[in-house]
Amino acid sequence: LVQAPPDCPANYPMLLRDDERCRLWYKPDTVFEMPKVHVTPVAYESPASTVLTSLFQAVVLENANHFLYQASVAGLHGNIVATRSGLELQMTGYNHKMHALVHHMVVGTLSGAKNVEEEVFQRLKDNHKKQLQQFFVAPPYRHATYATELFMLETKWTAQEKLDALNTVTLESFRGFCARLLAPVSMELLVHGNILSDEAQRFADICLEGITLGEYQETTRPRVVSLAPGKSYIYRVDEFNPQEKNSCVSNTYWVGPMELKTNAMISLTQHLLEEPAYSTLRTEQQLGYVVWTYVNTVGDGVKGITVEVQSDAFLPNVVDQRIEAFVQTYFQKTLTGMPQEEFAKQKQAIIQHLLEKNKNLMEESSKYWDAMTKRHYLFTRLQQIAKILETVTKPETVEFYETYLMPSPKRVKVSIQVTSSPHKEEMAASPQATDDDKVLLVTDVSSFKPTQQFYPLSETVNVDEYKIETG
């Protein structure tokens, strides 16, 4: 096993290289003491066709399939994922053979994608078409998530737009796209595990050999709509699948971009609501089998608390009313009168959850990578939130809840209502407008969003504090 340097941080990676070609993050394993390493590079470019990027991913995996099977027998695993900002390669396994996997995935497979044969290309294109079509018969709660992103993000391609674009793709256009995708890009690399710093540098060099890199640049991040405070918004969409009996309502109480203290408050509030929401809306009122409460994040770290119910027995507008009644009743009858001992118990539960130890090397790597892809580089974010929660008081929590979840001048509520075929007729007969100037019914997001303000993107983070000397 490789011995970690004595001055190496135990709970975050250090920046081994930061120049115009790439950023290399390095973290030796100081916890699990296993002869394994996890390598995750990503290449960024300006927003390109989502469909072509997905096809590129499929072609790369097709070309690498035989090699990856052989590698898996030797304890090495590789994958490529198409993301909004580019391509993400994930490689993990025993350190003494990792360089061979990195070389094959980057130098061999990526550069060879443009040479795919027509027959293979058409088969992969048909497979991707089926994947896109599967979305239309997915559960309504997935369509509610999709509608939330359509409503909140400045740019979001619809499922139908992707399908229409795929139908126009040819092998010739794909090969032209490969040339653009693998034109000068920027790379960020995390090497984590049983490895020395000079070996981590070697992995970076292998990646640099296989990709033509330009000057390092930040990934393009989507802007998020900044809705008027004190208002509620209703966005109703029809369920895609005519055979689906369930409708879905997803009510989100948006807080906005946040510092760590606000992040701690929203995490605690969601934890307090989770069990009572399920008990009230699912068990007692039996609105539906799917009842979830979670912290919702869109775009550049804009957060809110979502209460979501999928139901075949109640109309979406009724479910919306039930959710709203629960949110207000919980505040009036439970939170304000909660004994201090119970509040402390609930707070300690979320703190323990945040401080849970990683189960394996991959889980630890994923947390570092999440901080990198979200561009905040707060590698100890969960520990910092837990520390803040230690000092949070019940009056602070009551004030936060009253400000952002109860009707108030600062509250922003968005109700996404996905309506199934059995509910359409009754919903059509329900009021489509309201006399309340604090409630806005949105029917066309494409015309609504240009009239709105947008949150500014967060500032670029200075990562100099993480740099280490290499020589």
C-alpha positions in Angstrom: 0.0 0.0 0.0 1.1 3.6 -0.8 1.9 5.7 2.3 0.1 9.1 2.2 2.3 12.2 2.8 2.2 13.1 6.5 0.9 16.6 5.8 -1.9 15.4 3.5 -5.4 16.5 4.5 -7.7 13.7 5.6 -11.0 14.9 4.3 -10.5 16.8 1.1 -8.3 16.6 -2.1 -5.5 19.0 -2.9 -4.8 20.7 -6.2 -1.7 19.1 -7.8 -1.9 20.9 -11.1 -3.7 24.1 -12.3 -2.7 25.5 -15.6 -4.1 26.4 -19.0 -4.5 22.8 -20.0 -6.1 21.1 -17.0 -6.8 21.0 -13.3 -5.6 17.9 -11.4 -7.0 17.1 -8.0 -5.2 14.5 -5.9 -6.3 12.7 -2.8 -4.4 9.6 -1.4 -6.5 7.1 0.5 -6.1 7.7 4.2 -9.2 5.8 5.3 -9.9 2.5 3.6 -6.3 1.4 2.9 -7.1 -0.5 -0.2 -4.9 -1.0 -3.3 -7.5 0.8 -5.5 -7.7 4.2 -7.2 -10.6 6.2 -8.6 -9.9 8.4 -11.7 -12.6 10.8 -12.9 -11.8 13.4 -15.6 -14.3 15.6 -17.4 -14.1 17.7 -20.6 -16.1 20.9 -20.9 -17.3 22.7 -23.9 -20.1 25.2 -24.7 -23.6 23.7 -24.8 -23.9 21.3 -27.8 -26.5 19.0 -29.0 -27.7 16.8 -26.1 -28.7 14.0 -28.5 -25.3 13.9 -30.3 -23.4 13.9 -27.0 -25.6 10.9 -25.8 -24.9 9.1 -29.1 -21.2 9.8 -28.7 -21.4 8.2 -25.2 -23.1 5.2 -26.6 -20.5 4.7 -29.4 -17.6 5.0 -26.9 -19.1 2.3 -24.7 -19.8 0.1 -27.7 -16.2 0.4 -28.8 -14.9 -0.2 -25.3 -17.3 -3.1 -24.4 -14.9 -6.0 -25.1 -12.0 -4.3 -23.4 -14.1 -3.3 -20.4 -15.3 -6.8 -19.9 -11.7 -8.1 -19.8 -10.7 -5.3 -17.5 -13.6 -6.1 -15.1 -12.2 -9.6 -14.7 -9.0 -8.0 -13.5 -10.8 -5.7 -11.1 -10.9 -2.6 -13.3 -14.0 -0.8 -14.3 -14.7 2.2 -16.6 -17.7 4.2 -17.8 -18.5 7.4 -19.7 -21.4 9.7 -18.9 -22.8 12.5 -21.0 -23.6 15.5 -18.8 -25.1 19.0 -19.5 -21.6 20.4 -19.5 -19.6 17.8 -21.4 -18.3 14.2 -20.9 -17.4 12.6 -17.6 -15.2 9.5 -17.5 -15.2 7.3 -14.4 -12.5 4.6 -13.9 -11.8 2.6 -10.8 -9.9 -0.5 -9.7 -6.5 -1.7 -8.6 -3.8 0.9 -9.0 -1.1 -1.1 -10.6 -3.1 -1.6 -13.9 -5.1 1.7 -13.8 -2.8 3.4 -16.3 -3.7 0.8 -19.0 -7.4 1.4 -18.5 -7.0 5.2 -18.6 -4.9 5.0 -21.8 -7.5 2.8 -23.5 -10.5 4.8 -22.5 -9.0 8.2 -23.4 -6.5 7.6 -26.2 -8.1 4.7 -27.9 -11.9 4.8 -27.4 -12.6 8.6 -27.5 -10.6 9.3 -30.6 -12.0 6.2 -32.3 -15.7 7.2 -31.9 -15.8 9.0 -35.2 -14.9 5.8 -37.1 -18.1 3.9 -36.1 -19.7 1.9 -38.9 -23.1 2.8 -40.4 -24.8 -0.4 -39.1 -23.5 0.0 -35.5 -24.4 3.7 -35.6 -28.0 3.0 -36.7 -28.4 0.4 -34.1 -27.2 2.7 -31.3 -29.4 5.5 -32.7 -32.5 3.2 -32.6 -31.6 2.3 -29.0 -31.3 5.9 -28.0 -34.6 6.6 -29.6 -36.3 3.9 -27.5 -34.7 5.4 -24.4 -36.1 8.8 -25.2 -39.5 7.3 -25.9 -39.4 5.5 -22.5 -39.5 8.9 -20.8 -43.1 9.4 -22.1 -44.3 6.3 -20.2 -42.3 7.0 -17.0 -44.1 7.6 -13.7 -45.9 11.0 -13.4 -43.5 12.0 -10.5 -40.6 12.0 -13.1 -42.7 14.2 -15.4 -43.2 16.6 -12.5 -39.5 16.8 -12.0 -39.0 17.5 -15.7 -41.7 20.2 -15.6 -40.0 21.8 -12.6 -36.8 22.1 -14.6 -38.7 23.5 -17.6 -40.3 26.1 -15.4 -37.2 27.1 -13.4 -34.2 26.9 -15.8 -33.6 29.5 -18.5 -32.6 26.8 -21.0 -34.0 23.3 -20.9 -34.6 21.2 -24.0 -37.9 19.3 -24.0 -38.1 15.6 -24.5 -39.9 16.1 -27.8 -37.3 18.5 -29.0 -34.6 15.8 -28.3 -36.6 13.2 -30.2 -37.2 15.4 -33.2 -33.5 16.3 -33.3 -32.5 12.6 -33.1 -34.6 11.9 -36.2 -32.5 14.3 -38.2 -29.1 12.9 -37.1 -27.0 11.1 -39.8 -23.7 9.4 -39.5 -22.1 12.3 -41.4 -23.5 14.8 -39.0 -22.3 12.6 -36.1 -18.8 12.5 -37.4 -18.8 16.3 -37.8 -20.0 16.6 -34.2 -17.2 14.3 -33.0 -14.6 16.7 -34.5 -16.2 19.6 -32.7 -16.7 17.7 -29.4 -13.0 16.7 -29.3 -11.8 20.0 -30.5 -9.8 22.1 -27.9 -11.6 21.6 -24.5 -10.7 21.9 -20.9 -10.2 19.0 -18.5 -10.6 18.6 -14.7 -9.3 15.4 -13.1 -9.7 13.8 -9.7 -7.3 11.0 -8.8 -8.2 9.4 -5.4 -6.9 6.3 -3.8 -3.8 4.2 -3.3 -1.5 6.3 -5.4 1.4 8.6 -5.2 1.4 12.2 -6.6 3.7 11.4 -9.4 1.5 8.6 -10.6 -1.5 11.0 -10.5 0.5 13.3 -12.7 1.1 10.3 -15.1 -2.7 9.8 -15.4 -3.1 13.5 -16.3 -0.4 13.1 -18.9 -2.1 10.1 -20.5 -5.4 12.1 -20.7 -3.5 15.1 -22.2 -2.1 12.8 -24.9 -5.5 11.6 -26.0 -7.4 15.0 -26.1 -6.6 18.3 -27.7 -6.9 20.7 -24.8 -7.4 24.4 -24.9 -7.1 27.0 -22.0 -8.9 25.9 -18.9 -12.4 27.4 -18.6 -15.4 27.2 -16.3 -18.3 25.0 -17.5 -21.4 26.8 -18.7 -24.0 26.9 -15.9 -27.8 27.4 -16.4 -29.4 30.4 -15.0 -32.5 30.0 -12.8 -35.7 32.1 -12.8 -35.9 34.5 -9.8 -39.6 34.5 -9.1 -41.4 37.4 -7.4 -41.6 37.0 -3.6 -45.0 36.8 -2.0 -46.5 35.0 -5.0 -47.6 31.5 -5.8 -47.3 30.0 -9.2 -49.3 27.1 -10.7 -48.0 25.3 -13.8 -50.3 22.6 -15.1 -49.2 20.1 -17.7 -50.9 17.0 -19.2 -49.5 13.6 -18.4 -47.7 12.2 -21.5 -49.0 8.6 -21.1 -52.8 8.4 -21.9 -52.9 5.0 -20.1 -51.6 6.5 -16.8 -54.2 6.8 -14.1 -52.1 8.8 -11.6 -51.7 12.5 -11.5 -48.8 14.2 -9.6 -48.5 17.4 -7.7 -45.1 18.8 -6.8 -45.2 21.8 -4.5 -41.8 23.6 -4.0 -41.3 26.4 -1.6 -38.2 28.1 -3.1 -35.6 29.8 -0.9 -33.0 30.7 -3.6 -29.2 30.5 -3.7 -27.8 30.2 -0.2 -24.9 30.4 2.1 -24.0 27.6 4.4 -26.2 28.9 7.3 -29.3 28.9 5.0 -28.4 25.5 3.7 -28.3 24.2 7.2 -31.7 25.7 7.9 -33.3 24.2 4.8 -31.8 20.8 5.6 -33.2 20.9 9.1 -36.6 22.1 8.0 -36.9 19.3 5.4 -35.9 16.7 8.0 -38.6 18.0 10.4 -41.3 17.8 7.6 -40.4 14.4 6.1 -42.0 11.9 8.5 -45.1 14.0 9.4 -45.8 14.6 5.7 -45.7 10.9 4.9 -47.8 10.1 8.0 -50.4 12.8 7.2 -50.7 12.7 3.5 -50.0 9.0 2.8 -51.2 7.1 5.9 -54.0 9.3 7.3 -55.4 11.0 4.2 -54.4 8.3 1.7 -53.8 10.7 -1.1 -51.5 8.3 -2.9 -48.8 5.7 -2.6 -46.0 8.2 -3.5 -45.5 10.9 -0.9 -42.0 12.5 -0.8 -40.4 15.5 0.9 -37.0 16.5 -0.2 -34.6 19.5 -0.7 -34.9 20.4 -4.4 -31.9 21.9 -6.2 -31.9 23.4 -9.7 -29.2 25.2 -11.7 -26.5 27.0 -9.9 -27.4 25.9 -6.3 -30.9 27.4 -6.1 -32.8 25.4 -3.4 -36.2 24.8 -2.1 -38.3 22.3 -0.1 -40.5 20.0 -2.2 -43.6 18.1 -1.0 -44.7 15.7 -3.8 -47.7 13.5 -4.0 -48.7 11.1 -6.8 -52.4 10.2 -6.7 -55.1 8.4 -8.8 -57.9 9.2 -6.4 -57.7 13.0 -6.1 -57.6 15.9 -8.6 -54.3 17.8 -8.7 -55.9 21.0 -7.4 -57.3 19.1 -4.4 -53.9 17.5 -3.7 -52.4 21.0 -3.9 -54.9 22.2 -1.3 -54.1 19.2 1.0 -50.4 19.8 0.8 -50.8 23.5 1.6 -53.1 22.7 4.5 -50.5 20.2 5.9 -47.7 22.7 5.6 -49.6 25.4 7.5 -51.1 23.0 10.1 -47.6 21.5 10.9 -46.4 25.0 11.7 -49.4 26.0 13.8 -49.8 22.7 15.7 -46.5 21.0 15.7 -43.4 23.2 15.1 -44.4 26.2 17.3 -45.3 23.9 20.2 -42.5 21.4 19.8 -40.7 20.8 23.2 -37.1 21.8 23.3 -36.1 18.2 24.0 -37.8 17.0 20.8 -36.3 19.8 18.7 -32.8 18.9 20.0 -33.4 15.2 19.2 -34.5 16.0 15.7 -31.6 18.3 15.2 -29.1 15.7 16.4 -30.6 13.2 14.0 -29.8 15.3 10.9 -26.4 16.2 12.3 -25.5 12.5 12.7 -26.8 11.9 9.1 -24.5 14.6 7.7 -21.5 13.2 9.6 -22.0 9.6 8.6 -18.7 8.0 7.5 -18.2 7.0 3.9 -18.8 3.3 3.3 -16.2 2.9 0.7 -13.7 4.7 -1.6 -16.2 5.3 -4.3 -18.6 7.1 -2.0 -15.9 9.4 -0.7 -14.8 10.1 -4.3 -18.4 11.0 -5.3 -18.6 13.6 -2.6 -15.4 15.3 -3.8 -16.5 15.1 -7.4 -19.9 16.6 -6.5 -18.1 19.7 -5.0 -16.1 20.0 -8.2 -18.9 19.7 -10.7 -21.0 22.2 -8.8 -18.0 24.5 -8.8 -18.2 25.5 -5.1 -15.2 23.3 -4.1 -16.5 23.1 -0.5 -15.2 19.6 0.1 -16.0 19.7 3.8 -19.5 21.2 3.2 -21.4 18.6 5.0 -19.2 18.9 8.1 -19.5 22.6 8.0 -23.3 22.4 7.8 -23.4 20.0 10.7 -21.3 22.4 12.8 -23.6 25.3 12.0 -26.6 23.1 13.0 -25.2 22.7 16.4 -25.9 26.4 17.1 -29.3 26.6 15.4 -32.1 27.4 17.8 -35.8 26.6 17.7 -36.8 30.3 17.3 -34.5 30.6 14.3 -36.2 27.5 12.7 -39.7 28.8 13.4 -38.7 32.1 11.8 -37.2 30.4 8.8 -40.4 28.2 8.3 -42.7 31.2 8.8 -40.7 33.2 6.2 -40.4 30.6 3.4 -43.2 28.1 3.8 -46.0 30.0 5.4 -47.9 32.7 3.4 -45.6 35.7 3.8 -44.2 38.6 1.7 -41.0 36.5 1.0 -42.6 33.1 0.2 -42.3 31.8 -3.3 -44.4 28.7 -4.0 -44.5 26.8 -7.3 -47.1 24.0 -7.8 -46.4 21.7 -10.7 -49.6 19.8 -11.5 -49.3 16.8 -13.9 -52.8 15.8 -14.9 -53.6 12.3 -16.0 -56.3 11.5 -18.6 -59.0 10.4 -16.1 -58.6 13.7 -14.3 -58.4 16.0 -17.4 -62.2 16.6 -17.8 -62.7 17.6 -14.2 -59.6 19.7 -14.1 -60.7 21.5 -17.3 -63.9 22.4 -15.5 -62.1 23.8 -12.5 -61.2 27.5 -12.4 -58.3 28.3 -14.7 -57.8 31.8 -13.3 -58.0 33.3 -9.9 -59.0 36.6 -8.4 -56.1 36.4 -6.1 -53.3 38.6 -7.5 -50.8 36.6 -5.4 -51.5 33.4 -7.4 -50.5 33.2 -11.1 -51.5 30.3 -13.4 -48.8 29.7 -16.0 -49.8 27.9 -19.2 -46.8 28.6 -21.4 -43.4 28.6 -19.9 -41.7 29.6 -23.1 -43.5 33.0 -23.0 -43.4 33.2 -19.2 -39.7 32.9 -18.6 -38.5 35.8 -20.8 -40.6 38.2 -18.7 -38.8 37.1 -15.5 -35.6 38.1 -13.7 -32.9 35.5 -13.2 -30.6 34.8 -10.3 -27.0 35.9 -11.0 -24.5 33.1 -11.4 -22.2 32.5 -8.4 -18.8 33.9 -8.6 -15.8 31.8 -9.7 -14.1 30.2 -6.7 -10.4 30.9 -6.1 -8.9 27.4 -5.6 -5.4 28.6 -4.7 -5.7 27.5 -1.1 -5.8 23.9 -2.2 -2.6 24.0 -4.2 0.3 21.9 -3.1 4.0 22.1 -4.1 5.1 19.3 -6.5 8.7 19.9 -6.8 
